[in-house]
XYZ file of C-alpha atoms in Angstrom:
501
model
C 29.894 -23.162 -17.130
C 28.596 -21.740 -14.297
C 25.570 -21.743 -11.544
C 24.058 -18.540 -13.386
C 24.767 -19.928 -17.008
C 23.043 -23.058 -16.443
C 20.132 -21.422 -14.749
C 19.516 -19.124 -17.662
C 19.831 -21.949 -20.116
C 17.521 -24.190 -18.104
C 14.960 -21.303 -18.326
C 15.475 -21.291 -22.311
C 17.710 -18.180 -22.317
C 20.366 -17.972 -25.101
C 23.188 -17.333 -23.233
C 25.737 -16.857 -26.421
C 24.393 -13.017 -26.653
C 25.555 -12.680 -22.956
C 28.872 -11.935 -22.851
C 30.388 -9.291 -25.228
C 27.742 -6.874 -24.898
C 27.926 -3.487 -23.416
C 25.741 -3.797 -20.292
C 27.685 -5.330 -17.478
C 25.433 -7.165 -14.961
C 26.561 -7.492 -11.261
C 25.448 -9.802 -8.462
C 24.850 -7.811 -5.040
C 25.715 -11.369 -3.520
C 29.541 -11.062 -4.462
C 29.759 -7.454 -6.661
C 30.662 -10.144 -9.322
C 30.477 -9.307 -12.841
C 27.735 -12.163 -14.350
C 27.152 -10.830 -17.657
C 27.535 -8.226 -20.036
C 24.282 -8.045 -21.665
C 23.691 -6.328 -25.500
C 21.523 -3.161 -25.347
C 19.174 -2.337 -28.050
C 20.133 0.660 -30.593
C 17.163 3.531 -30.697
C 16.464 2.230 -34.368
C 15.767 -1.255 -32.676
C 13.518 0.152 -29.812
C 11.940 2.506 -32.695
C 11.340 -1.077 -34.787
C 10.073 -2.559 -31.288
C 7.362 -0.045 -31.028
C 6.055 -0.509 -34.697
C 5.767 -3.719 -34.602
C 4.203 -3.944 -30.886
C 1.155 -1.622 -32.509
C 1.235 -3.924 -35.422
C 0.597 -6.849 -33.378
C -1.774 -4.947 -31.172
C -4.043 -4.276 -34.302
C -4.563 -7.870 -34.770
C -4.420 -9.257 -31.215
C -7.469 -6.864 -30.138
C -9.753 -9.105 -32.514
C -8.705 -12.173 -30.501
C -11.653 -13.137 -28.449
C -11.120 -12.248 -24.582
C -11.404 -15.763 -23.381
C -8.863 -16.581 -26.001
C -6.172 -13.956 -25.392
C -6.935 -15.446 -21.596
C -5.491 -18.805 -22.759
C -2.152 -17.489 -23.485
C -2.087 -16.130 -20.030
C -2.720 -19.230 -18.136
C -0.274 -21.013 -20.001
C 2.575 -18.878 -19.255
C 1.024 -19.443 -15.333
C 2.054 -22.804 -16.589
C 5.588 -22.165 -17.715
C 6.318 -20.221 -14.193
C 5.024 -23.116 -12.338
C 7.281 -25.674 -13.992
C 9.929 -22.905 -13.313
C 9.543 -21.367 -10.016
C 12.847 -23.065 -8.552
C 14.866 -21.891 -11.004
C 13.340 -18.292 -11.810
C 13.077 -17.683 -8.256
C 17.194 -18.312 -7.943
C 18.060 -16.224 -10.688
C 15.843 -13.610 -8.567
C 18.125 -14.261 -6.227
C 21.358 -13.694 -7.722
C 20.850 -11.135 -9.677
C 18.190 -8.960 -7.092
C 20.119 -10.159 -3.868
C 16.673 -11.421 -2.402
C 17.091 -14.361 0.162
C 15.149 -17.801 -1.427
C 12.162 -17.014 0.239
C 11.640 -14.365 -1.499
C 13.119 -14.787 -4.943
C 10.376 -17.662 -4.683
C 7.908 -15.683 -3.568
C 7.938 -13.257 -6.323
C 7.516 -16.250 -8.867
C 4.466 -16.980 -7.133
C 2.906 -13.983 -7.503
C 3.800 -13.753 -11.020
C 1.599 -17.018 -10.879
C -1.013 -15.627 -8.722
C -1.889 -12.608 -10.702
C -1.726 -15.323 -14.344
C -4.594 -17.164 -12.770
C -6.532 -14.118 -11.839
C -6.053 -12.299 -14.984
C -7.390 -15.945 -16.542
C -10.652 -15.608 -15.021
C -10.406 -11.797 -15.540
C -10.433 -12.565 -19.472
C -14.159 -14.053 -19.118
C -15.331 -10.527 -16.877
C -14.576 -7.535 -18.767
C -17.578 -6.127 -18.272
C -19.780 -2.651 -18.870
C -22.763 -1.138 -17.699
C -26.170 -1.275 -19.107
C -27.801 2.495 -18.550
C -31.152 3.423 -18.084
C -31.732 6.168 -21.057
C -33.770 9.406 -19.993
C -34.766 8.711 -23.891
C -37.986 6.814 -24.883
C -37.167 3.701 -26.772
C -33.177 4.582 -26.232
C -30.980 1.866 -24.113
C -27.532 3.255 -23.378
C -24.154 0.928 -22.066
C -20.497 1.194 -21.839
C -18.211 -1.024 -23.520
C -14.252 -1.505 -22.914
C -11.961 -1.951 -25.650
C -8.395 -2.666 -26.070
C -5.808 0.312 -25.526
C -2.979 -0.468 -27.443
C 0.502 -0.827 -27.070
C 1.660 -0.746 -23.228
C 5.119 -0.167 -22.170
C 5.956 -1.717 -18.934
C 9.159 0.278 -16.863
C 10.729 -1.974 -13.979
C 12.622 -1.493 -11.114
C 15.600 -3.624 -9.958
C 13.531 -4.577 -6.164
C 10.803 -6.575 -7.987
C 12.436 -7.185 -11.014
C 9.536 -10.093 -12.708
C 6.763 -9.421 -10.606
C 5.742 -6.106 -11.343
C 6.145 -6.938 -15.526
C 3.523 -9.600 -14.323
C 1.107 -7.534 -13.153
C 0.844 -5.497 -16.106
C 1.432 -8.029 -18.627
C -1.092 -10.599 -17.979
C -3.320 -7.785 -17.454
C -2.793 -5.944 -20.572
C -2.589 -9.463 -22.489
C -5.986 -10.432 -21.200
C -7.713 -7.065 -22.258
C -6.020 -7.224 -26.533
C -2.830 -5.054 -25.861
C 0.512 -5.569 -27.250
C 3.536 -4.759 -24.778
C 7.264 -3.765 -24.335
C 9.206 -4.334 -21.239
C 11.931 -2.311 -20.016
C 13.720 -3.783 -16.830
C 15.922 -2.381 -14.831
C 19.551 -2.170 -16.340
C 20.813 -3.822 -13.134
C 18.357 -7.031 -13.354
C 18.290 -7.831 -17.187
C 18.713 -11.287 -16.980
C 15.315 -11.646 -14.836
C 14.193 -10.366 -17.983
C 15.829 -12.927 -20.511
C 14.553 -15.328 -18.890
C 10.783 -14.559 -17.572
C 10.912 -13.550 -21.932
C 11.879 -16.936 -22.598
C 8.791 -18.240 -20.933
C 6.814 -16.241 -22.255
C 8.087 -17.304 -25.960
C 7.269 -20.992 -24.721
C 4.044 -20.700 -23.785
C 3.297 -18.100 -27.231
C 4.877 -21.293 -29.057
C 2.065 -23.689 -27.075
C -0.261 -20.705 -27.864
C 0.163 -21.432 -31.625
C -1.301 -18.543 -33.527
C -0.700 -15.298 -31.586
C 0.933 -11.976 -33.868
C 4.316 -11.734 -34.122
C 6.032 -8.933 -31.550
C 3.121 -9.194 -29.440
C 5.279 -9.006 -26.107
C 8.757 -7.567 -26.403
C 11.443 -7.082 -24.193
C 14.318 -4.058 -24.819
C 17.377 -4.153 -23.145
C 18.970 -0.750 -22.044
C 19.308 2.317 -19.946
C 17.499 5.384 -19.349
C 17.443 6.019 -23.259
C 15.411 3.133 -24.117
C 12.902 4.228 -21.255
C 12.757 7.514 -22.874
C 11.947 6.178 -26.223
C 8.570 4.445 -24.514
C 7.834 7.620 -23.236
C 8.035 10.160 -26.160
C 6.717 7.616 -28.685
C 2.778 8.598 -29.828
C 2.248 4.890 -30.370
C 2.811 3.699 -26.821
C -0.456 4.553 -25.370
C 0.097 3.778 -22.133
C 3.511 3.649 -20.143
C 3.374 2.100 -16.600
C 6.751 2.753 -14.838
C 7.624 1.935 -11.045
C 10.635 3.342 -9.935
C 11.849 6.469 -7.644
C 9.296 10.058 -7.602
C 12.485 11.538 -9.150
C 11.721 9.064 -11.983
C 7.857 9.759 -11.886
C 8.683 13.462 -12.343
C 10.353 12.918 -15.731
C 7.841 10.175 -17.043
C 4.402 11.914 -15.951
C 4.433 14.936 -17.354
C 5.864 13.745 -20.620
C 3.334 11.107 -21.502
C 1.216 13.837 -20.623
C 2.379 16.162 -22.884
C 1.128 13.759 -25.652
C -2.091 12.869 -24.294
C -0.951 9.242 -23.266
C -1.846 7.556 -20.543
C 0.613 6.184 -17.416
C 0.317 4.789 -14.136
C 2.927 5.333 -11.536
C 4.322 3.326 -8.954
C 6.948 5.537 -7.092
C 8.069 5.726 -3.612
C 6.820 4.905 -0.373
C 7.776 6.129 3.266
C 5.171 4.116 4.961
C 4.684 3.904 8.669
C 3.229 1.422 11.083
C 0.923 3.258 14.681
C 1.277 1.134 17.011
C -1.182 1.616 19.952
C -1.274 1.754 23.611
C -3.752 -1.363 23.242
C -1.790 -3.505 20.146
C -0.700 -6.903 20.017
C 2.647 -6.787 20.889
C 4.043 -9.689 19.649
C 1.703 -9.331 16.587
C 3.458 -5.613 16.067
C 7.173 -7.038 16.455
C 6.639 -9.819 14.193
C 4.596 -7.282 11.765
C 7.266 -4.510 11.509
C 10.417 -6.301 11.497
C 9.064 -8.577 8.361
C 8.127 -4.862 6.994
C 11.451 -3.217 8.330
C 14.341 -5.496 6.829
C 12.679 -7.782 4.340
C 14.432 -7.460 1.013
C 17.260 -5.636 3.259
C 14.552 -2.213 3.173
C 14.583 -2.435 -0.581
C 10.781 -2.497 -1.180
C 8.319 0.204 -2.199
C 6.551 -1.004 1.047
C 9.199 -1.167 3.671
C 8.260 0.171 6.891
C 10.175 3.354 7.390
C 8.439 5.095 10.260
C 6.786 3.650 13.141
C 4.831 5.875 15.267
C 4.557 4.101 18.828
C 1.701 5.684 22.109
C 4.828 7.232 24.967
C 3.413 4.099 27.379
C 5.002 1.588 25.268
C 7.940 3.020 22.970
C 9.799 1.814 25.433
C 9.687 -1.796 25.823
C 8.795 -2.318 22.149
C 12.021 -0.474 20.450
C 13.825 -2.733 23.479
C 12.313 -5.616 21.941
C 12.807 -4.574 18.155
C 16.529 -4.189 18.805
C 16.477 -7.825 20.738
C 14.362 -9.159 17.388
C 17.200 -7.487 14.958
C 20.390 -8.870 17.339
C 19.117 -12.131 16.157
C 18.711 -11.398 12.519
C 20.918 -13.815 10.263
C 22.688 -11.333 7.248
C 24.328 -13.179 4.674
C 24.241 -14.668 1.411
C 20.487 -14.842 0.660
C 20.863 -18.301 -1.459
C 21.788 -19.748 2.417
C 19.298 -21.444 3.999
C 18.020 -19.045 7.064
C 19.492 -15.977 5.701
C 16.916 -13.319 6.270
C 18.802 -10.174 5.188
C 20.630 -10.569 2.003
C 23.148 -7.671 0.631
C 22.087 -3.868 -0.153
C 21.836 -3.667 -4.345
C 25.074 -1.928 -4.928
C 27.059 1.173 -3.309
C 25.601 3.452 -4.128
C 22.363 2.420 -2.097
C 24.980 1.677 0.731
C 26.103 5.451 0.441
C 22.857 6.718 0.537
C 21.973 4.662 3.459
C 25.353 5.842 5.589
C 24.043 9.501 4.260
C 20.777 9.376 6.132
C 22.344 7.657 9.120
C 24.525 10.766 9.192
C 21.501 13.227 8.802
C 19.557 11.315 11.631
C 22.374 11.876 14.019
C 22.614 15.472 12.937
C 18.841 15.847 13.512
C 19.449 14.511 17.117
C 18.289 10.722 16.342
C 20.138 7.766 18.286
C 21.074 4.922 15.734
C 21.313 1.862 16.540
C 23.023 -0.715 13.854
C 23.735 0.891 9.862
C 27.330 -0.356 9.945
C 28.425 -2.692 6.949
C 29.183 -6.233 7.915
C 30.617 -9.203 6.074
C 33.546 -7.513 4.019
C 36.215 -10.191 4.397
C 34.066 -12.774 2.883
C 32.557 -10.003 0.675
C 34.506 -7.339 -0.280
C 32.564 -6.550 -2.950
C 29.460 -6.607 -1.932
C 27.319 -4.044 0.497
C 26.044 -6.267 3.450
C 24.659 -3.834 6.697
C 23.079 -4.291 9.645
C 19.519 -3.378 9.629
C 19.003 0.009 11.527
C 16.885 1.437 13.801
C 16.875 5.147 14.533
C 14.738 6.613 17.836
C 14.052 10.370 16.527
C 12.369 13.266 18.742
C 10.386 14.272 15.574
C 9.428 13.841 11.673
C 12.411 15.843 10.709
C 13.414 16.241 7.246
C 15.561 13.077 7.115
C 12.604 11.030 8.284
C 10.104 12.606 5.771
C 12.597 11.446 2.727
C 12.180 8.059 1.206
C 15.665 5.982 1.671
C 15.829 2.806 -0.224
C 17.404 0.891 2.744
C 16.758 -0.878 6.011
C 16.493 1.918 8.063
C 13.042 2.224 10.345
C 13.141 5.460 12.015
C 10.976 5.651 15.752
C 8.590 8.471 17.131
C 6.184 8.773 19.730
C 3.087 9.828 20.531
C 0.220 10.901 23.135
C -3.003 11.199 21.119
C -4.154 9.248 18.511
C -4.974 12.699 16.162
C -1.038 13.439 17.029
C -0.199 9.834 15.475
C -2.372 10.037 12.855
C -1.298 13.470 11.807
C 2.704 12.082 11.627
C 1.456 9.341 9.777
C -0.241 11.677 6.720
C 2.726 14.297 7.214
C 5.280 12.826 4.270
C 5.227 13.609 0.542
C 4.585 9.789 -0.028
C 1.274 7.587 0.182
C 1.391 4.457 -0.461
C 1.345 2.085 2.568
C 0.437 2.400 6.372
C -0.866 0.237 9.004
C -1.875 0.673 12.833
C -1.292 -2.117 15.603
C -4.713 -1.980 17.941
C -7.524 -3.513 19.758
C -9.627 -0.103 19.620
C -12.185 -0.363 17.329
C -12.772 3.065 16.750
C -9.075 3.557 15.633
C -8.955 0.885 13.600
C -12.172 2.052 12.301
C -10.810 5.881 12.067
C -7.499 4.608 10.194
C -9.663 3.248 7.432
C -12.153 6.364 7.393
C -11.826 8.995 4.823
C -10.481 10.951 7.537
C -7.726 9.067 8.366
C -4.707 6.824 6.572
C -4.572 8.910 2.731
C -2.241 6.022 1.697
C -3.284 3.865 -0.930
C -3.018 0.574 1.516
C -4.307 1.094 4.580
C -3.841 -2.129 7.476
C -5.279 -2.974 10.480
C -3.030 -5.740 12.614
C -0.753 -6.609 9.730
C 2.191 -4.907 8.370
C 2.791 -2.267 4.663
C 4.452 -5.623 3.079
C 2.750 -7.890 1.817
C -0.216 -6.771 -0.423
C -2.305 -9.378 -2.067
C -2.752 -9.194 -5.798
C -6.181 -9.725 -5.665
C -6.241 -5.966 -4.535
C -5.561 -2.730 -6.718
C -2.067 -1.703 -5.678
C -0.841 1.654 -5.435
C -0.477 5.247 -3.807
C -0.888 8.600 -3.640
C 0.658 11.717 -3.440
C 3.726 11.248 -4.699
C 3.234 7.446 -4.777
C 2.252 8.623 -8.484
C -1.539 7.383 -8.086
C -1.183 4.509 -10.226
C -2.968 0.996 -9.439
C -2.113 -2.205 -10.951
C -2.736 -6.190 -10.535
C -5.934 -7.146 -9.006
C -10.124 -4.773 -8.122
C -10.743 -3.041 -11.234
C -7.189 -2.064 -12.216
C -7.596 -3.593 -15.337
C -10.010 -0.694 -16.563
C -6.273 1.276 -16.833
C -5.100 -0.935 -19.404
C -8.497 -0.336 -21.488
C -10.556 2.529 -23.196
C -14.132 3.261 -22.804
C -17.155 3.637 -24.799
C -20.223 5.012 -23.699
C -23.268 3.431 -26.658
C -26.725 4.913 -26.900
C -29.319 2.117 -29.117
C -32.022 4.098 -30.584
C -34.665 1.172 -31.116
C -37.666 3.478 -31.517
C -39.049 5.253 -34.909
C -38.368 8.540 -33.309
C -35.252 10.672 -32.963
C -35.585 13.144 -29.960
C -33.118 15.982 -30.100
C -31.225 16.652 -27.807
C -32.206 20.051 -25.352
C -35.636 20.249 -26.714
C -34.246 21.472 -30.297
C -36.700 21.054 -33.181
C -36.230 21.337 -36.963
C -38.809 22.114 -39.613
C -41.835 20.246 -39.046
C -40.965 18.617 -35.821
């Protein structure tokens, strides 16, 4: 048996059903197959669905504070298993340990905020322009929620939306990324402990379907899914919006980011090196909030891209279960050949690259290790304004900040940005109305890294969605707006009057 096997069966995974099935699962740490996972037939998704609004019909009687109780004990069942959910992270995402455990946590974090969230679902009480009228909005459950993830953040994200739909009487079906299924298994198999400690929840209430971009589809074309939240690429988002549209559903969209750091005449140096590199290479340029652009005042692009390339000579790339790796392997190759692609634009469009190449291919052959790359451009050309799911962080200057500020808005993408500076008034500006339009907007700290107390999500083609922590859980909910007559009169409405009135 191996590492992988007994990881999955320590996290109550069945692991019998994992390898004769038609999905093969790789490991971006070696390129070695790891599984071949079963896939669910469209009668089985079709099933999935029914009984997902089934269970939703009884599970939205379930007192809030109740359904919260299931939530905080699967917070539970990840904190017994952070070690070992984080490796399998690990493996099968090709984050370093840091990070595989990371992502655990915040599946943790956002169970213990959705647990307090189950006790504060609350409405408004309205003054009524009526006499003896009171008028107040209530929030009820939505219904069944499908839950599209991507292979970067292949736990987390489900968490975000799960606990939150739990907490507020949905049902929901998860549909992870064919190249991290086993994430999946597992984080499911936790979730069927702590529903086993929960004792009397509906059957099917969370359900997890294995397969490609058919099963996807069948969440988004089905009436009874009212609400479909899927991160992935815009190209993605394109498909998905206007289709859950086109039945009146409901979706929120987490798509790409190209987000860029300003860094001032007046910034924190070592504060911005520290900030952007994090942002630059963590999960080898794989997040939705990797810093892609930084847009650095002409009186210091020089020493600071001297001191970024001095930061990412010491960067340790390897396998990211090491201890001190800090760049762990590209997914697959295709993200490899997309990287080499832009590199190749860059060049074309007059940029000087520094790094890009692929490293470690004796010991890996398989496998799509690179140096993380940094690209000084003489403008936002076209290569720079397109989203590149890799560790490339492309350099521009500036003279004024309303020149910086401009580059910063100028991409199809909005969902991260940050600015490095002791000026008050720019920091100030950034924030303004008139400033960032990214949904995350920072001041001294880098786009990685958001918190789940806050709503998180973009604009533009970002998609617009918010999830985890504000008010995001009003998305997962429908509204009702009551009006209490308690008088002995019944004002119409305009002034109209009938017979005797």
């Amino acid at each position: 048996m191996n590492p992988t096997q007994e990881l999955l069966i320590s996290l109550g995974v069945n692991i019998s059903s994992l390898q004769e099935g038609s999905l093969p699962v790789y490991s971006p740490i070696d390129g070695a197959s790891i599984a071949n996972v079963t896939e669910q037939s469209s009668a089985a998704v079709s099933t999935a669905i029914d009984h997902a609004h089934a269970a939703y019909t009884q599970w939205r009687q379930v007192p809030a504070a109740r359904r919260g109780e299931l939530v905080r004990l699967l917070g539970e069942e990840l904190r017994a298993n952070k070690e070992a959910l984080g490796k399998l992270v690990s493996i099968e995402a090709g984050k370093i340990i840091a990070e595989g455990q990371g992502e655990v946590q915040e599946m943790i974090d956002i169970c213990d905020f959705a647990v307090g969230l189950s006790r504060q679902l609350y409405g408004l009480t309205i003054a009524s322009e009526r006499p003896g009228h009171r008028m107040m909005e209530t929030w009820h459950p939505l219904g069944v929620v499908g839950v599209i993830t991507a292979f970067n953040f292949p736990v987390a994200v489900w968490s975000w939306n799960t606990a939150l739909a739990l907490v507020c009487g949905n049902a929901v079906i998860w549909k992870p990324s064919e190249k991290t299924p086993l994430t999946a298994l597992a984080t499911h198999a936790l979730l069927e402990r702590a529903l086993q400690k929960f004792g009397n929840a509906p059957a099917h209430l969370s359900q997890l379907v294995i397969g490609q971009r058919e099963a996807g589809e069948m969440l988004v074309n089905n009436p009874k899914v009212a609400l479909v939240s899927a991160t992935g690429s815009t190209r993605m988002g394109r498909e998905v919006g206007p289709k859950v549209a086109a039945r009146f559903g409901r979706s929120i969209l987490e798509l790409g980011g190209n987000n860029a750091i300003i860094v001032s005449e007046t910034a924190d140096l070592n504060m911005a090196v520290r900030g952007i590199v994090f942002g630059a290479v963590g999960t080898a340029g794989q997040r939705c909030t990797t810093t892609r652009r930084l847009i650095v005042h002409s009186s210091i692009v020089s020493e600071l891209t001297e001191r970024l390339k001095k930061a990412y000579r010491t960067l340790p790339i390897g396998n990211p279960l090491a201890e001190g790796t800090l760049v762990g392997p590209l997914i697959d190759k295709a993200a490899f050949d997309a990287m080499q692609s832009a590199l190749q634009k860059a060049t074309g469009q007059n940029g000087t690259v520094t790094g890009g190449k692929r490293v470690l291919q004796e010991q890996f052959p398989n496998a799509y290790y690179v140096e993380p790359a940094i690209v000084e451009m003489p403008a936002q050309t076209e290569v720079v304004q397109h989203e590149t799911f890799a560790p490339i962080l492309y350099i521009m200057r500036y003279d004024t900040f309303e020149e910086a500020l401009a580059l910063q808005n100028d991409v199809p993408q909005g969902l991260s940005s940050a600015i490095f500076t002791t000026n008050l008034l720019e920091a100030e500006y950034f924030m303004s109305a008139a400033g960032s339009d990214c949904g995350i907007a920072n001041v001294n700290i880098g786009t990685s890294g958001a918190e789940i107390g806050g709503a998180f999500g973009g604009e533009k083609e970002t998609g617009g969605g918010r999830e985890s922590g504000s008010d995001a859980w009003k998305g997962y909910m429908r509204r009702a707006t009551n009006t209490i007559n308690y008088s002995r009169e019944l004002p119409l409405a305009q002034g109209v009057k009938f017979g005797d009135d």
